[in-house]
mmCIF file of C-alpha atoms in Angstrom:
data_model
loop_
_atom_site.group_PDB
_atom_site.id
_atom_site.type_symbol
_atom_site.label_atom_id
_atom_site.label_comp_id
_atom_site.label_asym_id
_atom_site.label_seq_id
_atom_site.Cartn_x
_atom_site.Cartn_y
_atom_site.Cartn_z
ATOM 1 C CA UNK A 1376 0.000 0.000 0.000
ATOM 2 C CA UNK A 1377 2.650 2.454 0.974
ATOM 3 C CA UNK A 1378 4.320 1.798 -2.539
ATOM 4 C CA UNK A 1379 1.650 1.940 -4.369
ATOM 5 C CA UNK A 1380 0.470 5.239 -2.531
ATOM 6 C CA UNK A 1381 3.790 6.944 -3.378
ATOM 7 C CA UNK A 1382 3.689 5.749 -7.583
ATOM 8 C CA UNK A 1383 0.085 7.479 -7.289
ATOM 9 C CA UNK A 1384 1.239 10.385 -5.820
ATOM 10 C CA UNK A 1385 4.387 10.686 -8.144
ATOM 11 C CA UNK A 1386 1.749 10.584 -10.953
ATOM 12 C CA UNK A 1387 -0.714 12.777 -9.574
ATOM 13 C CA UNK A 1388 1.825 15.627 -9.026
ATOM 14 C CA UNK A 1389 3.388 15.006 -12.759
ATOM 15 C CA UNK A 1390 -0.456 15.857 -14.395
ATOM 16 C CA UNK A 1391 -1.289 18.061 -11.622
ATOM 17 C CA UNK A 1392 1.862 20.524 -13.161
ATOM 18 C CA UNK A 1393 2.773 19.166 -16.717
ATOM 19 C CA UNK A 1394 0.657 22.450 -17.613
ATOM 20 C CA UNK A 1395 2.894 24.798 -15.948
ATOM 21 C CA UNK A 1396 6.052 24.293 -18.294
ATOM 22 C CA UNK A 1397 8.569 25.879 -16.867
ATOM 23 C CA UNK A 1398 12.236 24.688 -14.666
ATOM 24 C CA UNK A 1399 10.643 25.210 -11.812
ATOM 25 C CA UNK A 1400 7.372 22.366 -12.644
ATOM 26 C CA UNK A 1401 10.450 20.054 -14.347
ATOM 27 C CA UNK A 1402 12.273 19.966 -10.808
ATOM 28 C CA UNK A 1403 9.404 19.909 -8.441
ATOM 29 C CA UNK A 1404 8.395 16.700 -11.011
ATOM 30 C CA UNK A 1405 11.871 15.295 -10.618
ATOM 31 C CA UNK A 1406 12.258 15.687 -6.974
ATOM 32 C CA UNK A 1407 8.253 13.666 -6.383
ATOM 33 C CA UNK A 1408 9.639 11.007 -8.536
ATOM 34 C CA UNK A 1409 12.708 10.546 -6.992
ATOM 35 C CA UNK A 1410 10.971 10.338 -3.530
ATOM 36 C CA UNK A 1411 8.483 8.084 -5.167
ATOM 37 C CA UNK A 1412 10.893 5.749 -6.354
ATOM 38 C CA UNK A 1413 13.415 6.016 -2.821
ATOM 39 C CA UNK A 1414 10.390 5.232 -1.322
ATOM 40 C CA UNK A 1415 9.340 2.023 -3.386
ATOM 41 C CA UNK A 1416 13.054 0.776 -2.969
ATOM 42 C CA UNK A 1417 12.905 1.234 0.893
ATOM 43 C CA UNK A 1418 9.683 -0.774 1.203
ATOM 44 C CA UNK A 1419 10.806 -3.963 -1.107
ATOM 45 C CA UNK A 1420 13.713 -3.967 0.774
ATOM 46 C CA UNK A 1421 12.294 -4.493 4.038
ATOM 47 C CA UNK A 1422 9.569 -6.780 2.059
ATOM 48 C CA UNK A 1423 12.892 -8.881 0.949
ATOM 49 C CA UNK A 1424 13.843 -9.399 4.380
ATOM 50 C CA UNK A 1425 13.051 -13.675 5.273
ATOM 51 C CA UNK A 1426 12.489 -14.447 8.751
ATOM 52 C CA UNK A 1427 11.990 -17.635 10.566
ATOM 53 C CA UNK A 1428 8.175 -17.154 10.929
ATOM 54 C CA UNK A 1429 6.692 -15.492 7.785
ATOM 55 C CA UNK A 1430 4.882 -12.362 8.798
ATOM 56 C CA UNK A 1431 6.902 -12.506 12.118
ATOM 57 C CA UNK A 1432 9.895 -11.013 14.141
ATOM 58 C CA UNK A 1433 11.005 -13.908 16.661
ATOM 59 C CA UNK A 1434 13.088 -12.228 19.333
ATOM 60 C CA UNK A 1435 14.713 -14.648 22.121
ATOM 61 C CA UNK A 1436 15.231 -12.745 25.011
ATOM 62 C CA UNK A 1437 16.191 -13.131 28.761
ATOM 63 C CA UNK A 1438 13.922 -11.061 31.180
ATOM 64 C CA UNK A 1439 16.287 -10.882 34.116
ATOM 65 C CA UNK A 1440 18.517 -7.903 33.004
ATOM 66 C CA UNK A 1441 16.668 -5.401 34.233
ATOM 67 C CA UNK A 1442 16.515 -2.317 32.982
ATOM 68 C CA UNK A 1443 17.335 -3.989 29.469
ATOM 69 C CA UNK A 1444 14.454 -6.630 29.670
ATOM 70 C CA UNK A 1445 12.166 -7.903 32.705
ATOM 71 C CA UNK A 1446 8.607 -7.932 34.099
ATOM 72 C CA UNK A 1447 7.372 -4.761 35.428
ATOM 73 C CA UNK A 1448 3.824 -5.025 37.061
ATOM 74 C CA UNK A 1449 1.059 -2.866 35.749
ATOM 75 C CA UNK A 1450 -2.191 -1.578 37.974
ATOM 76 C CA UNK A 1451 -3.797 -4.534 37.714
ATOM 77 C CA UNK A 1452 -0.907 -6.505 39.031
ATOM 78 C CA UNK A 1453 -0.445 -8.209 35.992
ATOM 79 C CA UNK A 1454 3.171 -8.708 34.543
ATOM 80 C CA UNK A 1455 4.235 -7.773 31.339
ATOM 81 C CA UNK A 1456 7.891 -7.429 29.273
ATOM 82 C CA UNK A 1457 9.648 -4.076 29.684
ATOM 83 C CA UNK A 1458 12.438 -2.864 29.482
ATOM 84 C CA UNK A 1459 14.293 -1.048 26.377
ATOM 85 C CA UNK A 1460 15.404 -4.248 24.549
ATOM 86 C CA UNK A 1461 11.579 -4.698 24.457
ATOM 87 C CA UNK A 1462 10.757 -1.368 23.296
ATOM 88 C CA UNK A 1463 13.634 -1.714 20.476
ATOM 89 C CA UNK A 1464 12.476 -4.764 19.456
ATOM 90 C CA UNK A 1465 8.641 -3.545 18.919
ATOM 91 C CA UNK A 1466 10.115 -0.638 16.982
ATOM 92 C CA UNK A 1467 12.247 -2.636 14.780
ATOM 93 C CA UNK A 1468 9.327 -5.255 14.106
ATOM 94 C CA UNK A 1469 6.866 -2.101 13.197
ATOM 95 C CA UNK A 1470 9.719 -1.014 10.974
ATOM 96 C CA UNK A 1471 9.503 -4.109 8.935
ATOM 97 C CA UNK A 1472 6.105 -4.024 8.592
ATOM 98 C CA UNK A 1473 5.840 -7.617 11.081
ATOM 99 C CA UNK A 1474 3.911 -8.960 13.924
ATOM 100 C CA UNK A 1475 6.672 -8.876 17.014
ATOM 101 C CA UNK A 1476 6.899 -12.556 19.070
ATOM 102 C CA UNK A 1477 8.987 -12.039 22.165
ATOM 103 C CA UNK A 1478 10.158 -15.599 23.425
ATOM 104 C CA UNK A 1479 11.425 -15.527 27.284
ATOM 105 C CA UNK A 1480 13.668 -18.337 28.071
ATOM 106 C CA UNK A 1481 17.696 -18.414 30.215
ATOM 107 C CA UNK A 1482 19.968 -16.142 28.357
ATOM 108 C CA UNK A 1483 22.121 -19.373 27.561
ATOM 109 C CA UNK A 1484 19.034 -20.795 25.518
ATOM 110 C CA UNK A 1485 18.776 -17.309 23.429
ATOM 111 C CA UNK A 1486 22.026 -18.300 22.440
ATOM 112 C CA UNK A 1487 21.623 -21.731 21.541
ATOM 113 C CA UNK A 1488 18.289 -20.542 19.558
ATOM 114 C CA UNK A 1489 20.372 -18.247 17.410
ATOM 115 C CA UNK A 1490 23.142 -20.634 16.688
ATOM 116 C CA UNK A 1491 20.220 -23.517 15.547
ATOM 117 C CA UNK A 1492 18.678 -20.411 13.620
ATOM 118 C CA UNK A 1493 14.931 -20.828 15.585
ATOM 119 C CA UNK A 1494 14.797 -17.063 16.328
ATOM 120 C CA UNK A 1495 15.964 -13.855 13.749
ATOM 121 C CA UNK A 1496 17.125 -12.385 16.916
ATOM 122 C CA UNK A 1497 18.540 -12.155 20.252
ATOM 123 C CA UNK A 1498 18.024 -9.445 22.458
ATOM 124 C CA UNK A 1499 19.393 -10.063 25.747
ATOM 125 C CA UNK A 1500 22.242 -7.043 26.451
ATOM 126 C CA UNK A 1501 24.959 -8.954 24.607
ATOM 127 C CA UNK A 1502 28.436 -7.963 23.970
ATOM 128 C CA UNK A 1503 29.749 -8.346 20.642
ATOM 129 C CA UNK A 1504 32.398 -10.650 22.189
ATOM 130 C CA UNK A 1505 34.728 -12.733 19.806
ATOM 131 C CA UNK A 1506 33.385 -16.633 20.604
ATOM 132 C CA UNK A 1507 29.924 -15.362 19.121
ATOM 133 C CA UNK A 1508 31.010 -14.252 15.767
ATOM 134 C CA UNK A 1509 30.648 -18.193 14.661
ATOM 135 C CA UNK A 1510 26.872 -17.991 16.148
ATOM 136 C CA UNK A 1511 25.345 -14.785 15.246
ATOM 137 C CA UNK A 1512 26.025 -11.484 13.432
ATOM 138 C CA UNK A 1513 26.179 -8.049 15.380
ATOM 139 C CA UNK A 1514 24.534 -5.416 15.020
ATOM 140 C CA UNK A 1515 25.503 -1.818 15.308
ATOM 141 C CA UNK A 1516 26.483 -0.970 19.158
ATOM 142 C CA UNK A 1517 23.110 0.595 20.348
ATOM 143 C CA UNK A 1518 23.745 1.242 23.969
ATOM 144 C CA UNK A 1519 26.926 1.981 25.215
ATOM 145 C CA UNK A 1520 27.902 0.234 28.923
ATOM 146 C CA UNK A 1521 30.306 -1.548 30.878
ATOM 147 C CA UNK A 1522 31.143 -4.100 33.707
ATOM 148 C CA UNK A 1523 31.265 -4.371 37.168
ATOM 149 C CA UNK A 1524 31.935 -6.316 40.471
ATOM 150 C CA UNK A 1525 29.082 -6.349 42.925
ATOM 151 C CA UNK A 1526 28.935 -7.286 46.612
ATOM 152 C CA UNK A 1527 27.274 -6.325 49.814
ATOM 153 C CA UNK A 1528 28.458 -2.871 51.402
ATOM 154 C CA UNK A 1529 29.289 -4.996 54.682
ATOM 155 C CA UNK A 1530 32.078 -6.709 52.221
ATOM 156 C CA UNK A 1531 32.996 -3.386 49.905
ATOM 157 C CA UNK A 1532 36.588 -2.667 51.941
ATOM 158 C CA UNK A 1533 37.338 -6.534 51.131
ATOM 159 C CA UNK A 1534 37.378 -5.170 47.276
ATOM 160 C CA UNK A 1535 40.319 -2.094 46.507
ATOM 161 C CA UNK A 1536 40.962 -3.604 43.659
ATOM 162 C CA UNK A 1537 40.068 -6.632 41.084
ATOM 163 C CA UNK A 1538 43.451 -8.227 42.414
ATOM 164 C CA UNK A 1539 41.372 -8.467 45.703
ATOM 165 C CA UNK A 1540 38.601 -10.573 43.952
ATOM 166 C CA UNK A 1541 41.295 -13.277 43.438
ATOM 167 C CA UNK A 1542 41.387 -15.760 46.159
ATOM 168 C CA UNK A 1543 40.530 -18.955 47.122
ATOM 169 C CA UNK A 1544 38.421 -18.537 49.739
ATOM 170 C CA UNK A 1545 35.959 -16.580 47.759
ATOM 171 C CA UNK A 1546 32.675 -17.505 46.040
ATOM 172 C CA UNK A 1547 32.182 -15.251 42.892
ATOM 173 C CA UNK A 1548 28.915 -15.582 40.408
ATOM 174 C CA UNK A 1549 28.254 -14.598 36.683
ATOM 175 C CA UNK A 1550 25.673 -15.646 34.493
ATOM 176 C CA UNK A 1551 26.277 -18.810 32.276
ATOM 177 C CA UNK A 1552 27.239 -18.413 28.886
ATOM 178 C CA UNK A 1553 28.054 -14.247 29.627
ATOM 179 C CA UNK A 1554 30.795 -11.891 29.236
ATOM 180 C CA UNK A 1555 30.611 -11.872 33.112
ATOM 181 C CA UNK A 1556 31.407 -15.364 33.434
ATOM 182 C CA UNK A 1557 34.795 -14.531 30.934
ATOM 183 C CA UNK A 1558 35.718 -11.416 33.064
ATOM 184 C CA UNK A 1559 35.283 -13.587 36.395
ATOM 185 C CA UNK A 1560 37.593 -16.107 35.141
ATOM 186 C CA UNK A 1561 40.021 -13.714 33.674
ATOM 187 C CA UNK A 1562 40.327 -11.778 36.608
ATOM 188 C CA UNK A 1563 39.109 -14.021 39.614
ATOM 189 C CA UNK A 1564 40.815 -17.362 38.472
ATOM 190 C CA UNK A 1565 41.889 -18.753 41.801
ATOM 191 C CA UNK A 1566 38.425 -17.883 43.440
ATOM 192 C CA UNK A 1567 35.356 -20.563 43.299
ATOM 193 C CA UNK A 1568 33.044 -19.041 40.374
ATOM 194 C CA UNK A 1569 29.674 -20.188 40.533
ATOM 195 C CA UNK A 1570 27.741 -19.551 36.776
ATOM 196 C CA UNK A 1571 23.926 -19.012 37.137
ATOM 197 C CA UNK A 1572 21.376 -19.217 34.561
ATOM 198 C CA UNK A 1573 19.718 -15.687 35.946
ATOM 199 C CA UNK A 1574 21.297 -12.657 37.429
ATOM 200 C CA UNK A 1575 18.288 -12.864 39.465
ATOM 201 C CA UNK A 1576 19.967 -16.067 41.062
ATOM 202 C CA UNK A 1577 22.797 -14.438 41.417
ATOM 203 C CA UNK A 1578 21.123 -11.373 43.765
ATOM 204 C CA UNK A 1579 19.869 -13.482 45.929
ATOM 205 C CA UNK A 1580 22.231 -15.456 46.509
ATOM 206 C CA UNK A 1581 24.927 -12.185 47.075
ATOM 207 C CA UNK A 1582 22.044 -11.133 49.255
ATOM 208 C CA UNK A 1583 21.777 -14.593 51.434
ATOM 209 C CA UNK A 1584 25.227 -13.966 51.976
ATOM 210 C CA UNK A 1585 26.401 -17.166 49.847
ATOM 211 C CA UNK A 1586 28.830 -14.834 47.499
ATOM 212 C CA UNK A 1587 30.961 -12.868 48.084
ATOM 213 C CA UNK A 1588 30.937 -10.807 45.171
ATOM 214 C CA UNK A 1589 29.337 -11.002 41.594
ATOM 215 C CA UNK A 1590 30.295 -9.683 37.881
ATOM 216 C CA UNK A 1591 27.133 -8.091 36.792
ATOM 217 C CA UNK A 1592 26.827 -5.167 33.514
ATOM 218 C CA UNK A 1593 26.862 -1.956 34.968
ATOM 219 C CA UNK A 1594 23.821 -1.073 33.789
ATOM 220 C CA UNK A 1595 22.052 -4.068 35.199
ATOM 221 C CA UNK A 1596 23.907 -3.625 38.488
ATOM 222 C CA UNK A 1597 23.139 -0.373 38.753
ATOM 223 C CA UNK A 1598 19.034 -1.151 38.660
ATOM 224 C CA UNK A 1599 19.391 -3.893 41.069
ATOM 225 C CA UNK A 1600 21.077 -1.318 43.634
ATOM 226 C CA UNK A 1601 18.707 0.988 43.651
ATOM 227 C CA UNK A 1602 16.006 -2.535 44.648
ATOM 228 C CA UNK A 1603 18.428 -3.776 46.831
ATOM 229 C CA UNK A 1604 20.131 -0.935 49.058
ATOM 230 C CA UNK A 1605 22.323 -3.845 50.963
ATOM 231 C CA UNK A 1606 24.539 -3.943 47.334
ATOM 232 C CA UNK A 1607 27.391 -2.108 46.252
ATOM 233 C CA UNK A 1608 28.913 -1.592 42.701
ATOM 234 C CA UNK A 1609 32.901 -1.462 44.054
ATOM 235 C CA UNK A 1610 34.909 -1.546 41.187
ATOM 236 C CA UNK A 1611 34.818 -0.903 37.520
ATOM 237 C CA UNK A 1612 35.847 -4.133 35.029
ATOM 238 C CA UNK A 1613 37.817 -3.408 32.276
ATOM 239 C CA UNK A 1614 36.604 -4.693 29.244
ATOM 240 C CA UNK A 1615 37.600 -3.964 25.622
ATOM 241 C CA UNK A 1616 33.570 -3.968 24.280
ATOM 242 C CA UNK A 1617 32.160 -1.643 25.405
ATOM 243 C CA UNK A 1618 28.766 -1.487 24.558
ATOM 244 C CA UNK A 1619 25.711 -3.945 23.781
ATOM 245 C CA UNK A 1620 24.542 -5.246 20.281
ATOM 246 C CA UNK A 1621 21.370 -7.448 19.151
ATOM 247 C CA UNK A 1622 21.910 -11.111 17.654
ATOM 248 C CA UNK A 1623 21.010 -11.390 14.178
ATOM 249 C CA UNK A 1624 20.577 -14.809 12.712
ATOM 250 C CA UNK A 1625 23.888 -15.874 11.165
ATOM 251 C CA UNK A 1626 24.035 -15.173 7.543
ATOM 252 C CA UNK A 1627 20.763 -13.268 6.684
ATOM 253 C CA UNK A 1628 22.632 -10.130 5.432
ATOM 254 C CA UNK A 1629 19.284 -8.460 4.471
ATOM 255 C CA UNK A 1630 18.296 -8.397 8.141
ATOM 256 C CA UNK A 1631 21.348 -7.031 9.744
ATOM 257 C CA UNK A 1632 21.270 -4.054 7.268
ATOM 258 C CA UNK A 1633 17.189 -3.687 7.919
ATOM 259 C CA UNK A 1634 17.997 -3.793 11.445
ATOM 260 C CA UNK A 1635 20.911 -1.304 11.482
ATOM 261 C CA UNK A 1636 18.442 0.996 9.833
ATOM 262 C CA UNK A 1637 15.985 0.975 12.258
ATOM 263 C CA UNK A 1638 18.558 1.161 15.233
ATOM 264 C CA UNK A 1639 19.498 4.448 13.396
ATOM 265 C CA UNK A 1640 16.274 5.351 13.063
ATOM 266 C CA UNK A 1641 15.165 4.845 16.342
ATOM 267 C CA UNK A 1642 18.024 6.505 18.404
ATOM 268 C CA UNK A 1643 18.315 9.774 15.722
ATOM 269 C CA UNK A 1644 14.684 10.703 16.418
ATOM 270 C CA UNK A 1645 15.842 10.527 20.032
ATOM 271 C CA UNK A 1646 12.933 7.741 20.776
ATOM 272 C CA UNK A 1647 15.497 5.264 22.277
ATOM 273 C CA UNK A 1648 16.439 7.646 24.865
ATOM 274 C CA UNK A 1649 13.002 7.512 25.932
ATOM 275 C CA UNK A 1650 13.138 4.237 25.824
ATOM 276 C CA UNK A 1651 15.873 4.005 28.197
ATOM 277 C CA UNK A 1652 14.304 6.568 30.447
ATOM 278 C CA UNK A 1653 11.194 4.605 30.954
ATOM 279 C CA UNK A 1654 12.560 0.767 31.443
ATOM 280 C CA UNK A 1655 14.784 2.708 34.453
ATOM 281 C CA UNK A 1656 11.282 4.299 35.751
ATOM 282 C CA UNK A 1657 9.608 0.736 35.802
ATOM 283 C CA UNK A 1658 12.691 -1.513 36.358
ATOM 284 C CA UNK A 1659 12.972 0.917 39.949
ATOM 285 C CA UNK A 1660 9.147 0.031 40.605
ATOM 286 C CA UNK A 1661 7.497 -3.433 40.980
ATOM 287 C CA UNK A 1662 9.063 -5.915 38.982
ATOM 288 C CA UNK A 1663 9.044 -9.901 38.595
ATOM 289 C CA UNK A 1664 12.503 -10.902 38.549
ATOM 290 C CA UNK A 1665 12.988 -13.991 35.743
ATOM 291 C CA UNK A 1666 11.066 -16.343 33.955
ATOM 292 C CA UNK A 1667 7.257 -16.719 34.584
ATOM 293 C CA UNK A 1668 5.625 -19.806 33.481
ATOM 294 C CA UNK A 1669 1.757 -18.977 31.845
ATOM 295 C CA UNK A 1670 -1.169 -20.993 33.554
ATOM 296 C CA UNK A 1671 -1.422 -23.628 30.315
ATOM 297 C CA UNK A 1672 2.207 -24.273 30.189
ATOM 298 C CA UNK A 1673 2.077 -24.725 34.238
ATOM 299 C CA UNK A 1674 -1.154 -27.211 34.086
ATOM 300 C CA UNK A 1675 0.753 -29.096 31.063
ATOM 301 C CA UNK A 1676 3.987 -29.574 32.841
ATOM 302 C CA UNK A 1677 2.195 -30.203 35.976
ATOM 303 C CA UNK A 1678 0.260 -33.112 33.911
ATOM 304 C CA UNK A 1679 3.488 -34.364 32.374
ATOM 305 C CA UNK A 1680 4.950 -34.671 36.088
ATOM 306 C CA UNK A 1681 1.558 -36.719 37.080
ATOM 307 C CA UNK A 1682 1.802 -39.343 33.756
ATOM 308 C CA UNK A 1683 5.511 -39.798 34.712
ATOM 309 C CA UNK A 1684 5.003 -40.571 38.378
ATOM 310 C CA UNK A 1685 2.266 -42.854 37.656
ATOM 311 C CA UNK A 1686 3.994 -44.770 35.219
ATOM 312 C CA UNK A 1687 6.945 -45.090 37.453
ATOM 313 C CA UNK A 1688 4.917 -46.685 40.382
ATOM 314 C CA UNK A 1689 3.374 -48.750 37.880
ATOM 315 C CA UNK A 1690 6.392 -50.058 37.008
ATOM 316 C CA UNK A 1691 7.692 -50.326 40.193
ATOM 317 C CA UNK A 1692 4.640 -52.388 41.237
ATOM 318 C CA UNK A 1693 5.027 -54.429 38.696
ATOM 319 C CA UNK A 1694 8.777 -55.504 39.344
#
């Protein structure tokens, strides 16, 4: 519709002022065909684009990196996705024209979905870190971050330094499969690193008092202090990325370049700032922290559980 709405209007303004005759009728005519025809290449380039689901945008994601992507509770105390990632990835899907499905799941399994091409895309604050180049293609660098090293203030004067993070009789968590868990081992390689699936795992377990310290994104850190007033960001983690990029499905050059364009896009017309602004407002509020399980896929696995139980005592009856 759009394309055929810009031919018409190409044609309509070349009758309207064929009349007219002179230079300045031949370049308004020029310049509404031009547009016209930039416009008709835009929008069968982003029809080009293939993704996994025809008509869709299939975004893995991980919603325990708040402010990037978690529940927030509305007024009805209902959860829903938030967080920027989320609001990205809506804007990106409207700017191809697709329905937007948003699959939660650990942010190793986002991984594993782009690498087995399931998803077009991951969006889960990654880094554009060397061991994923074989997986996924990068985007452009749409938020720019760093690292840190969490613990409780009670512990902070245990931490001058990274070089203090680097003993034995410390526990130290990062999230599998993350940059976190690379900077933990590269600069805590003596201490006993424990990898967790969620960061959310990883608070509570800093806030039980079973870490001692944790390598957490700044960003991310910095949400979960302002929850959790017992933690402090101590030190800064050098890291030569600096900055966070969406997986795109290995290969499918059409939808890196569509996606670029709408990252530009979106952060030119200063949108993404707002964006970022408003998944700091919620992620400060009432949030769920991790995966939640819907009420079908609860009464299913619950009725899996039941079969297998029952077949088991069957079998061990029968023995």
């Amino acid at each position: 519709m759009k394309k055929f709405f810009a031919v018409a209007l190409a044609a309509a303004m070349t009758a309207s002022l064929a009349a007219c005759g002179s230079s300045t009728t031949e370049t308004t005519i020029a310049a509404a065909e031009t547009e016209a025809a930039e416009s008709t290449e835009e929008t069968e380039g982003v029809e080009a684009v293939q993704t996994v689901t025809p008509g869709k945008l299939t975004v893995a994601t991980s919603p325990d990196f708040a402010p990037y992507e978690f529940y927030a509770i509305d007024e009805n105390g209902e959860p829903h996705l938030a967080g920027f990632d989320m609001s990205l990835a809506q804007y990106i899907a409207d700017y191809m024209g697709l329905e937007l499905e948003v699959i939660p799941m650990d942010f190793d399994g986002t991984i594993m979905e782009l690498s087995q091409g399931n998803v077009d895309l991951g969006m889960a604050g990654y880094s554009p870190s060397p061991d994923r180049e074989d997986i996924m293609d990068f985007s452009d660098i749409y938020i720019s971050g760093g690292q840190s090293f969490v613990c409780l203030k009670d512990n902070a004067d245990k931490f001058a330094s990274l070089e203090d993070t680097n003993k034995a009789e410390y526990t130290i968590g990062a999230q599998t499969g993350s940059i976190q868990a690379d900077l933990a081992k590269r600069n805590s390689p003596d201490a006993d690193i424990i990898e967790m699936a969620k960061v959310t795992d990883i608070i509570a377990e800093l806030l039980a008092g079973k870490m001692d310290g944790a390598y957490i994104e700044t960003m991310v850190a910095e949400s979960y202090a302002k929850n959790y007033p017992e933690l402090d960001i101590v030190l800064d983690v050098p890291y030569e990325a600096v900055g966070s990029v969406i997986g795109v499905n290995k290969g499918n050059a059409a939808l890196l370049e569509t996606v670029n364009a709408a990252i530009k896009e979106c952060k030119d017309s200063g949108e993404f700032d707002n964006y970022v602004f408003e998944a700091n407002e919620l992620a400060s509020g009432d949030i769920v922290e991790g995966l939640i399980e819907d009420d079908a896929a609860a009464a299913e696995t619950e009725a899996a559980d039941a079969e297998t139980a029952e077949t088991e005592a069957e079998e061990t009856k029968a023995e």
